[in-house]
GROMACS .gro file of C-alpha atoms in nm:
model
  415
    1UNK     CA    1   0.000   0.000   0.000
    2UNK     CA    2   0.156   0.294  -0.089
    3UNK     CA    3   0.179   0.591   0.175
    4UNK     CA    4  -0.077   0.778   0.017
    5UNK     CA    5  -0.329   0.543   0.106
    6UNK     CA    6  -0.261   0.542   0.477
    7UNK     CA    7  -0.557   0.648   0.692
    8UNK     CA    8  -0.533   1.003   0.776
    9UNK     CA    9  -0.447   1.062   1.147
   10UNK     CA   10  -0.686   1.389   1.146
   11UNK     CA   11  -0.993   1.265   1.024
   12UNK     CA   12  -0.973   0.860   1.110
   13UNK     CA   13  -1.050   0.725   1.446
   14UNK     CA   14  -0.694   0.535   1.470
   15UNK     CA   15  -0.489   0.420   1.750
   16UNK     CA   16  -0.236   0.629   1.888
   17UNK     CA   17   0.084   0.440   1.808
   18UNK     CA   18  -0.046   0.483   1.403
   19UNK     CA   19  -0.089   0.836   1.473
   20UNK     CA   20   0.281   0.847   1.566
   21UNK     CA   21   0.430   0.633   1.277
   22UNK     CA   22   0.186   0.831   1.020
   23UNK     CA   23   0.254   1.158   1.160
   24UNK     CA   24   0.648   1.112   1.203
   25UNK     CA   25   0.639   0.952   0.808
   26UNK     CA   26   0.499   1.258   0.683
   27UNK     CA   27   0.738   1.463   0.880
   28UNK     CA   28   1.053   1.293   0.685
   29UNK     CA   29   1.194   1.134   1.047
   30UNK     CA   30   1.304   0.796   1.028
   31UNK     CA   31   1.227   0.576   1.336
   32UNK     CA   32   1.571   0.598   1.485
   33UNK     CA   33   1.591   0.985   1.453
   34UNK     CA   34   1.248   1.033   1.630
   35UNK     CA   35   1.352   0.789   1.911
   36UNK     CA   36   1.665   0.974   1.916
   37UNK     CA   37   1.499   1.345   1.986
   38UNK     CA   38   1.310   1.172   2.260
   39UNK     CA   39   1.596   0.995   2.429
   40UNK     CA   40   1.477   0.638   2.371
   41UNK     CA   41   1.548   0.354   2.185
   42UNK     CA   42   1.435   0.257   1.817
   43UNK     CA   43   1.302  -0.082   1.954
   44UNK     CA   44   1.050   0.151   2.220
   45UNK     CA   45   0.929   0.394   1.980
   46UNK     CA   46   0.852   0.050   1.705
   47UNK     CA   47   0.633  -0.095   2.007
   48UNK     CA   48   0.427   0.236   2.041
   49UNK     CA   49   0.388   0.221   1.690
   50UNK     CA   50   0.290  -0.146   1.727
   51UNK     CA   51   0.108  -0.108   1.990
   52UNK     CA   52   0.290  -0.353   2.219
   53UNK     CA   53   0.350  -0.077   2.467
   54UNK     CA   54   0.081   0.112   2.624
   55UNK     CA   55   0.034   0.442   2.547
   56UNK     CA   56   0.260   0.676   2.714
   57UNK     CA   57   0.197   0.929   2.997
   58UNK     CA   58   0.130   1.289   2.945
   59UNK     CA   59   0.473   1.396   2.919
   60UNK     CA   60   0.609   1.201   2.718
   61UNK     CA   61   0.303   1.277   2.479
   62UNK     CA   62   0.354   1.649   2.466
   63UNK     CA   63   0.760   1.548   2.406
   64UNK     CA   64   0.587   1.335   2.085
   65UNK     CA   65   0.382   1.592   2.006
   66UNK     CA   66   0.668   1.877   1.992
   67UNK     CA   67   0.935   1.681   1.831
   68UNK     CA   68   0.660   1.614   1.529
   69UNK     CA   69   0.525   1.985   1.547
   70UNK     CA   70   0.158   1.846   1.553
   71UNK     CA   71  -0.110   2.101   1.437
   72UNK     CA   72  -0.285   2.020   1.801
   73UNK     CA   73  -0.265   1.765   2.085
   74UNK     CA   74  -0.540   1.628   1.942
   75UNK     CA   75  -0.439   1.516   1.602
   76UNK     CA   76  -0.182   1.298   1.809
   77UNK     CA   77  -0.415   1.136   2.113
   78UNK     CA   78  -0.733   1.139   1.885
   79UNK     CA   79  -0.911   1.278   2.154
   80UNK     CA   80  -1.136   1.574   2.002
   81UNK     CA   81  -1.308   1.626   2.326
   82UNK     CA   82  -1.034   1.818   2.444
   83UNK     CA   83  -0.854   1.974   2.184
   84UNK     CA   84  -0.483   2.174   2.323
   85UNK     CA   85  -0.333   2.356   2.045
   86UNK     CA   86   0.038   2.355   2.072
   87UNK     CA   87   0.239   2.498   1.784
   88UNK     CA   88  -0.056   2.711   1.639
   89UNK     CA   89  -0.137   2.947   1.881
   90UNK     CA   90  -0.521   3.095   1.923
   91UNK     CA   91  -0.611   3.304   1.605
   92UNK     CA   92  -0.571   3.685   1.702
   93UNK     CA   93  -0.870   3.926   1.658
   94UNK     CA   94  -0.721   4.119   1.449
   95UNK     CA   95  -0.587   3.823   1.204
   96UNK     CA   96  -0.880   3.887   0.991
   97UNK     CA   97  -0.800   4.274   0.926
   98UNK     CA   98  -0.458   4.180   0.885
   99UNK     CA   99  -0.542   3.911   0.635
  100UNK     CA  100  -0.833   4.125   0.420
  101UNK     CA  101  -0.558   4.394   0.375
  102UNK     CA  102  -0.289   4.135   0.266
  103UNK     CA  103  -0.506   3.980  -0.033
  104UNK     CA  104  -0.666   4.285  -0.115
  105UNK     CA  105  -0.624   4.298  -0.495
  106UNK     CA  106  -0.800   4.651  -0.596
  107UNK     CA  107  -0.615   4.931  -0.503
  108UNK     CA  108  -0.798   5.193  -0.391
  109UNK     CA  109  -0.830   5.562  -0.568
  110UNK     CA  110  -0.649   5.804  -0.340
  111UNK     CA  111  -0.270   5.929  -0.366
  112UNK     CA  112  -0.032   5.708  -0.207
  113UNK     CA  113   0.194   5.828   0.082
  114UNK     CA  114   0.573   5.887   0.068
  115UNK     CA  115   0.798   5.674   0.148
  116UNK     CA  116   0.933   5.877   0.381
  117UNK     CA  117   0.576   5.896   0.550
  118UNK     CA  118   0.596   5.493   0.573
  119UNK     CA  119   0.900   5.462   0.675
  120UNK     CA  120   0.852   5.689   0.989
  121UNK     CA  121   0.522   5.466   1.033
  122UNK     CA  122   0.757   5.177   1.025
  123UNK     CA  123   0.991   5.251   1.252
  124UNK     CA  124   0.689   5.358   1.524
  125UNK     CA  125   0.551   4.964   1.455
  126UNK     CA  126   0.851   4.816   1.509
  127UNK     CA  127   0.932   5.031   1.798
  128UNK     CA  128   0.608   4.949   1.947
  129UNK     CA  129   0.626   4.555   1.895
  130UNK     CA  130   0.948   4.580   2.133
  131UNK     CA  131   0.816   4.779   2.349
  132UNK     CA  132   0.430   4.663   2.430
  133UNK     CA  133   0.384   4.367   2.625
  134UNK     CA  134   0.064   4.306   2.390
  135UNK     CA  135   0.253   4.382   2.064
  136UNK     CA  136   0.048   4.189   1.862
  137UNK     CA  137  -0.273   4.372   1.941
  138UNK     CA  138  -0.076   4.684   1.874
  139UNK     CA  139   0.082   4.546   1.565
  140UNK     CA  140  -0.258   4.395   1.431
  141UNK     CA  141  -0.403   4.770   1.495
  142UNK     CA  142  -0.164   4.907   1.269
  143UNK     CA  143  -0.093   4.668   0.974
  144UNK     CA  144  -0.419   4.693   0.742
  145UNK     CA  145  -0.342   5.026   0.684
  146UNK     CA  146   0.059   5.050   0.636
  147UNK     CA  147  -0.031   4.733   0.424
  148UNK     CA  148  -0.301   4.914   0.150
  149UNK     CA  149  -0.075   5.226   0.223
  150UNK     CA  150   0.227   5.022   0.106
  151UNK     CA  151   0.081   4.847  -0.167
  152UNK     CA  152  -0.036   5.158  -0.302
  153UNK     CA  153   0.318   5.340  -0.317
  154UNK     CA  154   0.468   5.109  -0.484
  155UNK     CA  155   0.191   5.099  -0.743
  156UNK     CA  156   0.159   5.454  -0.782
  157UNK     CA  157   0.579   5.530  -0.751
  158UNK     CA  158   0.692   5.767  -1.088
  159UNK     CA  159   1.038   5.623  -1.120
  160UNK     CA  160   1.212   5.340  -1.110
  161UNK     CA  161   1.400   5.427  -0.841
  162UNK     CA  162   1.122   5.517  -0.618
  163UNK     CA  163   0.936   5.233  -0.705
  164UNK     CA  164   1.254   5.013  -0.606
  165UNK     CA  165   1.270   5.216  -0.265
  166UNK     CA  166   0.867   5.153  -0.230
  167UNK     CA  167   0.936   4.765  -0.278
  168UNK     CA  168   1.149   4.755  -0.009
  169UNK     CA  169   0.963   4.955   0.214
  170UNK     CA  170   0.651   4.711   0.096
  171UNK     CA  171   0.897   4.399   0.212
  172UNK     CA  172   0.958   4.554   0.551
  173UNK     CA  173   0.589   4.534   0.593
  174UNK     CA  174   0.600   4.211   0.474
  175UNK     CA  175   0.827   4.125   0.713
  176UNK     CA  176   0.626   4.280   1.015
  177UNK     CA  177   0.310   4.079   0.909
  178UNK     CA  178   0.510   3.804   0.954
  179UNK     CA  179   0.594   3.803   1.322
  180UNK     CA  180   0.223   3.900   1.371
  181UNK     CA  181   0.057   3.648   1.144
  182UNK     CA  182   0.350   3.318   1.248
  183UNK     CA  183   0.192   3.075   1.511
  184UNK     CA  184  -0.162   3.193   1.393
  185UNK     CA  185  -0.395   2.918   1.239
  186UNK     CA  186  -0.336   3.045   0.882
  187UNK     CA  187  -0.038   2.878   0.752
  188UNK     CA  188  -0.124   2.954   0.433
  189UNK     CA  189  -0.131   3.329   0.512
  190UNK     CA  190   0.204   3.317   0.611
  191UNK     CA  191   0.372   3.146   0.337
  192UNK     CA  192   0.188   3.398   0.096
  193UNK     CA  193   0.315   3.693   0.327
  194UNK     CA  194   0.678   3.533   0.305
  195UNK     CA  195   0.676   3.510  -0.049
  196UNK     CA  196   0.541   3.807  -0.114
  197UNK     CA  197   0.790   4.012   0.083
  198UNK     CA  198   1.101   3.812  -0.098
  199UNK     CA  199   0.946   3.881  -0.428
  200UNK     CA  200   0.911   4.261  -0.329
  201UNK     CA  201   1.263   4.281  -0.209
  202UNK     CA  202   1.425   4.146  -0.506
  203UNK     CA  203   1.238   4.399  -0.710
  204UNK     CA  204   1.405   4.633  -0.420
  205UNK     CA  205   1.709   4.490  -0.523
  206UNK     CA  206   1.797   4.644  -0.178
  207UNK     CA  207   2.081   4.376  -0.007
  208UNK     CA  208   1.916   4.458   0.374
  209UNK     CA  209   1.545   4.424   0.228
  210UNK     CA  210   1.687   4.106   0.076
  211UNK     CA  211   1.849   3.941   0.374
  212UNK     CA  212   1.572   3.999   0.592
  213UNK     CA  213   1.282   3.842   0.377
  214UNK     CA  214   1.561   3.520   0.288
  215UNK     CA  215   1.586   3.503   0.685
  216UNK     CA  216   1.228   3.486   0.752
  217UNK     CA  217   1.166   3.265   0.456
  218UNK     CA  218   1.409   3.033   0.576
  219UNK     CA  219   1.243   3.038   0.952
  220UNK     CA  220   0.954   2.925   0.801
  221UNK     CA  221   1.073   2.631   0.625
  222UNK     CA  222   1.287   2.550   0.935
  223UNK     CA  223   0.981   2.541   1.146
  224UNK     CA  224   0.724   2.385   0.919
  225UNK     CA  225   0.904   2.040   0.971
  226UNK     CA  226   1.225   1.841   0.933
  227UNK     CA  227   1.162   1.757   0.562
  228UNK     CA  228   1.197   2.158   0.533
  229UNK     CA  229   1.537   2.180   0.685
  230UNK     CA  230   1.730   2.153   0.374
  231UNK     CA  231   1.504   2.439   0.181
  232UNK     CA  232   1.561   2.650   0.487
  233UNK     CA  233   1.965   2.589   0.418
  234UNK     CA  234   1.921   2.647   0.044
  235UNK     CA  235   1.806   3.011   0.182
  236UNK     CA  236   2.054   3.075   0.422
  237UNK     CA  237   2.307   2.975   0.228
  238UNK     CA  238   2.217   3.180  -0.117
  239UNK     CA  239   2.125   3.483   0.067
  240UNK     CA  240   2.482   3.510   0.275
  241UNK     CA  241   2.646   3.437  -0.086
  242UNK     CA  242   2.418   3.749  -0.237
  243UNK     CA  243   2.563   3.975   0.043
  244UNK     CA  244   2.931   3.858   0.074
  245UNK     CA  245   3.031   4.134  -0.159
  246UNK     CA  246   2.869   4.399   0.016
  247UNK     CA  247   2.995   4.316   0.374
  248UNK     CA  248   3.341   4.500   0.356
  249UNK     CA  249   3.177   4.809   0.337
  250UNK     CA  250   2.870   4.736   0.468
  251UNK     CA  251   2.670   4.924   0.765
  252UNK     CA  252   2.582   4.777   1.096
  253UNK     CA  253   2.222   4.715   0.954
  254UNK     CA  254   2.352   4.506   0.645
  255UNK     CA  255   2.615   4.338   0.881
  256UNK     CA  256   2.348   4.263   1.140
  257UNK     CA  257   2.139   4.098   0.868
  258UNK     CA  258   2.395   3.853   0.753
  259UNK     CA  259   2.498   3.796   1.120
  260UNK     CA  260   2.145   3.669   1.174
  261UNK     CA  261   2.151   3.445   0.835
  262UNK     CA  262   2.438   3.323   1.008
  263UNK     CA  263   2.304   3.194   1.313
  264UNK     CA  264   2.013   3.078   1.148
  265UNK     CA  265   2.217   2.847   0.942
  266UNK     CA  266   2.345   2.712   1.300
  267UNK     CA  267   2.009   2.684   1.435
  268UNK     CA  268   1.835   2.467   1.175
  269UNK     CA  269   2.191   2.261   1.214
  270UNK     CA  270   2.086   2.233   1.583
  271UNK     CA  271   1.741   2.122   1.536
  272UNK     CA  272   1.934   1.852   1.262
  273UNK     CA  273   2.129   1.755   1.617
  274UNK     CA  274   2.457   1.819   1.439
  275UNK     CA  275   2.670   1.930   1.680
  276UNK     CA  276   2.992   2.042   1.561
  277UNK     CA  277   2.862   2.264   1.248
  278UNK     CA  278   2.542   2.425   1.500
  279UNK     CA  279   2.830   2.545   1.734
  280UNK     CA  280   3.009   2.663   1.388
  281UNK     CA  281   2.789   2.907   1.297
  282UNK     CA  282   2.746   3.011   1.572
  283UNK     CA  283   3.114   3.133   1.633
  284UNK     CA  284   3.084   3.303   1.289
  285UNK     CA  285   2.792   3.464   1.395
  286UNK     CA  286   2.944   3.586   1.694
  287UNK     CA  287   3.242   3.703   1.564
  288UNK     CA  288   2.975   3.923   1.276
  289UNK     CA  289   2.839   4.044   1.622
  290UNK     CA  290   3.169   4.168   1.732
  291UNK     CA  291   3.214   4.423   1.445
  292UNK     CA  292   2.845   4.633   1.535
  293UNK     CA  293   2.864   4.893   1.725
  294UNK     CA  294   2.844   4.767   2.096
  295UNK     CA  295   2.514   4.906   2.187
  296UNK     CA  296   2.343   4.846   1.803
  297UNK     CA  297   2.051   4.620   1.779
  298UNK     CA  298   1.873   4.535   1.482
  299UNK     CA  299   1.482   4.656   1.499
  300UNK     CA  300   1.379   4.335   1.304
  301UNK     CA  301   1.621   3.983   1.371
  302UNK     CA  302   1.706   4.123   1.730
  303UNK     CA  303   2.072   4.067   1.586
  304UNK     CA  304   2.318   4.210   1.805
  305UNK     CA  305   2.613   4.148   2.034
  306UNK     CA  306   2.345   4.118   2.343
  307UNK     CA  307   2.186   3.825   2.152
  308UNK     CA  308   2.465   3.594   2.137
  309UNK     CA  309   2.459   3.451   2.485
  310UNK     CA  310   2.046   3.404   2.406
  311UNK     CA  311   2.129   3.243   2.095
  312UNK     CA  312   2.385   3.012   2.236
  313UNK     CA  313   2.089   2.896   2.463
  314UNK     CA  314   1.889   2.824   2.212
  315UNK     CA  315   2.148   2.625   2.036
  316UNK     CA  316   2.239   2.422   2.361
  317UNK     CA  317   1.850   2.358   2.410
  318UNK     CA  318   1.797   2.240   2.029
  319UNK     CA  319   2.080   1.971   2.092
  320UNK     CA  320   1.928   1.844   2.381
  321UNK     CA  321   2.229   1.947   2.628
  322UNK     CA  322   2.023   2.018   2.892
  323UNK     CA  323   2.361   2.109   3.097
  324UNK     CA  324   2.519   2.314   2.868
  325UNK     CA  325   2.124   2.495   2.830
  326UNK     CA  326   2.167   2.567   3.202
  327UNK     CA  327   2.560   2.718   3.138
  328UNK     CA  328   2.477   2.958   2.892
  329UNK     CA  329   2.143   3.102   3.009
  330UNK     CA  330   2.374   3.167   3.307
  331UNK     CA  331   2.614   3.383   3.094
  332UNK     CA  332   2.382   3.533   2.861
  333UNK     CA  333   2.300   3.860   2.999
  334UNK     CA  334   1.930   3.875   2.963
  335UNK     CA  335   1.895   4.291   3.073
  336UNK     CA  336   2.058   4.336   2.784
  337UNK     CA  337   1.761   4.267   2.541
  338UNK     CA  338   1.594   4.573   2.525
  339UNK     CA  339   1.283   4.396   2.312
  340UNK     CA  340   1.011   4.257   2.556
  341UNK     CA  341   0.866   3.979   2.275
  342UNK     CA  342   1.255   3.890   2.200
  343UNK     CA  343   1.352   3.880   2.616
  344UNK     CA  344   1.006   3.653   2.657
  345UNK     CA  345   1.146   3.480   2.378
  346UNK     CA  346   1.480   3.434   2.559
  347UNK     CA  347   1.324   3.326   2.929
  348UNK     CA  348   1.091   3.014   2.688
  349UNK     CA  349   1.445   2.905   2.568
  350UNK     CA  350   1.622   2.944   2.942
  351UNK     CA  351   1.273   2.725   3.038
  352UNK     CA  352   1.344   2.453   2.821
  353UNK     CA  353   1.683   2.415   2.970
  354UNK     CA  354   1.648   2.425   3.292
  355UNK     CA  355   1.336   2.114   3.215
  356UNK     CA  356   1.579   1.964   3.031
  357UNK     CA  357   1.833   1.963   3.321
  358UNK     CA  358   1.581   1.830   3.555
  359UNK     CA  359   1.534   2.137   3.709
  360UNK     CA  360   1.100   2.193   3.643
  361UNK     CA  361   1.063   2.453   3.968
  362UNK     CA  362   1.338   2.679   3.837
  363UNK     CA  363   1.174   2.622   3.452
  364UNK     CA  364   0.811   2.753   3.565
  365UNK     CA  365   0.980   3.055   3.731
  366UNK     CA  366   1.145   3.151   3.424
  367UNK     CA  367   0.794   3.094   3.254
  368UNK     CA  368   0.666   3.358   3.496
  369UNK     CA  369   0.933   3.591   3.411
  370UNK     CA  370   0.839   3.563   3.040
  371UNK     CA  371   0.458   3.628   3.080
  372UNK     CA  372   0.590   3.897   3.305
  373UNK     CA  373   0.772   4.034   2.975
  374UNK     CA  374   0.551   3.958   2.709
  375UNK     CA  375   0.217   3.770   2.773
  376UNK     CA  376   0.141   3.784   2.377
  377UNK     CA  377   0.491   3.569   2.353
  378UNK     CA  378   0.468   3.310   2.566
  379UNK     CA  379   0.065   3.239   2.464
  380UNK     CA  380   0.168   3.168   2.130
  381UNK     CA  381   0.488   2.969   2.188
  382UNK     CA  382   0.456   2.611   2.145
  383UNK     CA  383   0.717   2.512   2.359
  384UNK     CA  384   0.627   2.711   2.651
  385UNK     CA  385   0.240   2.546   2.593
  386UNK     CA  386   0.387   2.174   2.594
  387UNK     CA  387   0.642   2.243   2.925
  388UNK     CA  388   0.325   2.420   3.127
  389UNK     CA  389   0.067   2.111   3.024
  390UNK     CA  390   0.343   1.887   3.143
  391UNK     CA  391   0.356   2.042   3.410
  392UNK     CA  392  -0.031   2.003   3.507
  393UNK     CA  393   0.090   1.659   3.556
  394UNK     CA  394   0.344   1.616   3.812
  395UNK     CA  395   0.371   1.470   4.130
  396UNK     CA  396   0.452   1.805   4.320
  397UNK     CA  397   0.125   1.926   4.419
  398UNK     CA  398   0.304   2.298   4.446
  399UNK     CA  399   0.420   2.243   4.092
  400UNK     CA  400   0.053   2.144   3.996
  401UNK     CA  401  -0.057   2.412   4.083
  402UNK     CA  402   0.214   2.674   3.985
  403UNK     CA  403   0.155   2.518   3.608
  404UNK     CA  404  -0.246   2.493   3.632
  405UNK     CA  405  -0.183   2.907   3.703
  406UNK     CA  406  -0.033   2.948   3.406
  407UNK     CA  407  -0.211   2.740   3.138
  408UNK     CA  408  -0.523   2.940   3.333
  409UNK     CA  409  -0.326   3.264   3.201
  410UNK     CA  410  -0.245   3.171   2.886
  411UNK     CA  411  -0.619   2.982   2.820
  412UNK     CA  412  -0.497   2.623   2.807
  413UNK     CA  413  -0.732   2.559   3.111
  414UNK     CA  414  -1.053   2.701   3.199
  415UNK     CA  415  -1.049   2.944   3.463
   0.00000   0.00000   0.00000
């Protein structure tokens, strides 16, 4: 039978150990590279798919259930009663604003704004998605209208060089839509946002406008999947090869860019569990880090020399070293990240360390410290979901109840 034919897991009322070998097939994992991820052995993970073993407790579920990215808990146990979505977040109220402006195909009759004008609207959005601790409400409040407004410049531009600045203005919005519309339940509104803000900064033919729509490209093939992992380096890895000739002279805003490219090629390395090249990249990122001016920060990647030590984190946590997770988040200098989404971002990865060290009490502090930052964050991050319904679970009533608090907070549990 070919694979085509194989029930689907989403519709089919199938045992849970065929949910796992269906769901990890279409993923592109082999059996020992799952097992791997989860810290077990091939021969355990061919009995759950058997169904000689049982299936497995809570935890072990949600460890399932983010090492195969599943849409919702659901799609894994079966169980539609109770539905837990884990690497789609809840869709925001504004999503459908957002999305009417984005496929809005008649331009409207009015003069278009400057550049200039968008540009200063720009840098007030991304100012305010640092700085809000409900940035996507903000965001989603502002994006219909830059999004028309951006459109319409470029279609109403009198040159070709203003219509090349007016496509890379258009890709910077692009770009913004992205971090508002990613962990939404729309993936097809993202991918046409991505794609739409390369194909507007190649007609930029801008190299910063470039390198920032290759870099969010590539994060969404990195996170749509293992069988993505290879587009994502095809990105990476053409984009830093379009701006090697610029970097000698380049600004701290084209350097920044490639720095980021950089550590993205490391990161999609680390969820690949290859050690030596993750580690790799990193260095070169780091050492792209050390030529910015010491207090610069990018307003888009985060990219800076403050966002090494988080990025090593998140590098230790993707290999599974919960240790070295633990070392580095107690280097990094986290008062350093002046962007409340990126520090939420930060404590989530310093989270998943310290759980990986065996260390859950000091994991759901750091999960308060990054609602404290960002609440918008840490409700749409999958990992943070998957570590608080854990949580729910464990024998430490005072842990019980610390995590029930939370996923009350963030809506994974009535309140």
């Amino acid at each position: 039978m070919s694979f085509d034919a194989t029930p689907d897991p989403y519709t089919n009322p199938i045992a849970f150990g065929q949910r796992v070998q269906i769901l990890r097939t279409r993923r592109g994992m082999s059996r020992p590279v799952l097992a791997g991820l989860l810290g077990m052995s091939p021969s355990w993970l061919k009995q759950i798919e058997t169904g000689l073993i049982q299936v497995p407790k809570l935890p072990m579920i949600l460890r399932i259930a983010e090492t195969l990215r599943v849409r919702d808990l659901s799609d894994l146990t079966g169980d539609v009663s109770a539905p837990a979505e884990l690497f789609i977040g809840p869709g925001h109220p504004r999503l459908a604003a957002v999305k009417a402006a984005v496929d809005n195909l008649f331009m409207e009759q009015r003069p278009a704004p400057s550049n200039e004008h968008l540009q200063h609207r720009l840098t007030r959005a991304w100012s305010a998605r640092h700085t809000a601790p409900n940035h996507r409400e903000v965001v989603g409040g502002l994006l219909p209208d830059l999004i028309r407004d951006a459109q319409l410049a470029v279609q109403q531009a009198e040159s070709a060089a203003a219509r090349r600045a007016a496509q890379a203005t258009l890709s910077e919005v692009y770009s913004l839509s992205q971090f508002f519309v990613a962990y939404q339940p729309d993936s097809a509104l993202l991918w046409r946002v991505a794609e739409r803000g390369m194909v507007a900064a190649r007609e930029s033919e801008d190299p910063h406008a470039i390198g920032v729509a290759a870099w969010l490209t590539a994060q969404a093939h990195r996170d749509s999947g293992p069988r993505h992992f290879d587009a994502a380096d095809t990105v990476t890895e053409q984009a830093l090869r379009f701006l090697d000739p610029h970097l000698p002279d380049a600004d701290d805003q084209v350097l920044a860019i490639a720095g980021a490219l950089q550590f993205e090629t490391g990161y999609t390395a680390a969820r690949r569990g290859d050690t030596p090249t993750a580690w790799s990249w990193w260095d070169k990122a780091n050492k792209t880090a050390r030529k910015l001016e010491p207090n610069y920060y990018h307003p888009i990647t985060s990219f800076s020399r403050a966002i090494m030590g988080a990025h090593a984190v998140t590098v230790a946590v993707e290999l599974r070293a919960g240790g070295e997770s633990v070392r580095q988040a107690v280097k990094a200098d986290a008062t350093s990240i002046p962007s409340r989404p990126r520090l939420a971002r930060h404590r989530i990865e310093e989270a998943r360390g310290y759980q990986l060290d065996g260390q859950p009490e000091v994991a759901l502090d750091t999960l308060d410290r990054a609602h404290e930052a960002a609440p918008e964050t840490i409700r749409y991050n999958g990992y943070a979901r998957r570590i608080i319904l854990e949580e729910t679970e464990a024998k430490s009533p005072d842990r019980r109840r610390r995590a029930a608090e939370l996923a009350t907070k963030l809506g994974l549990l009535a309140a």
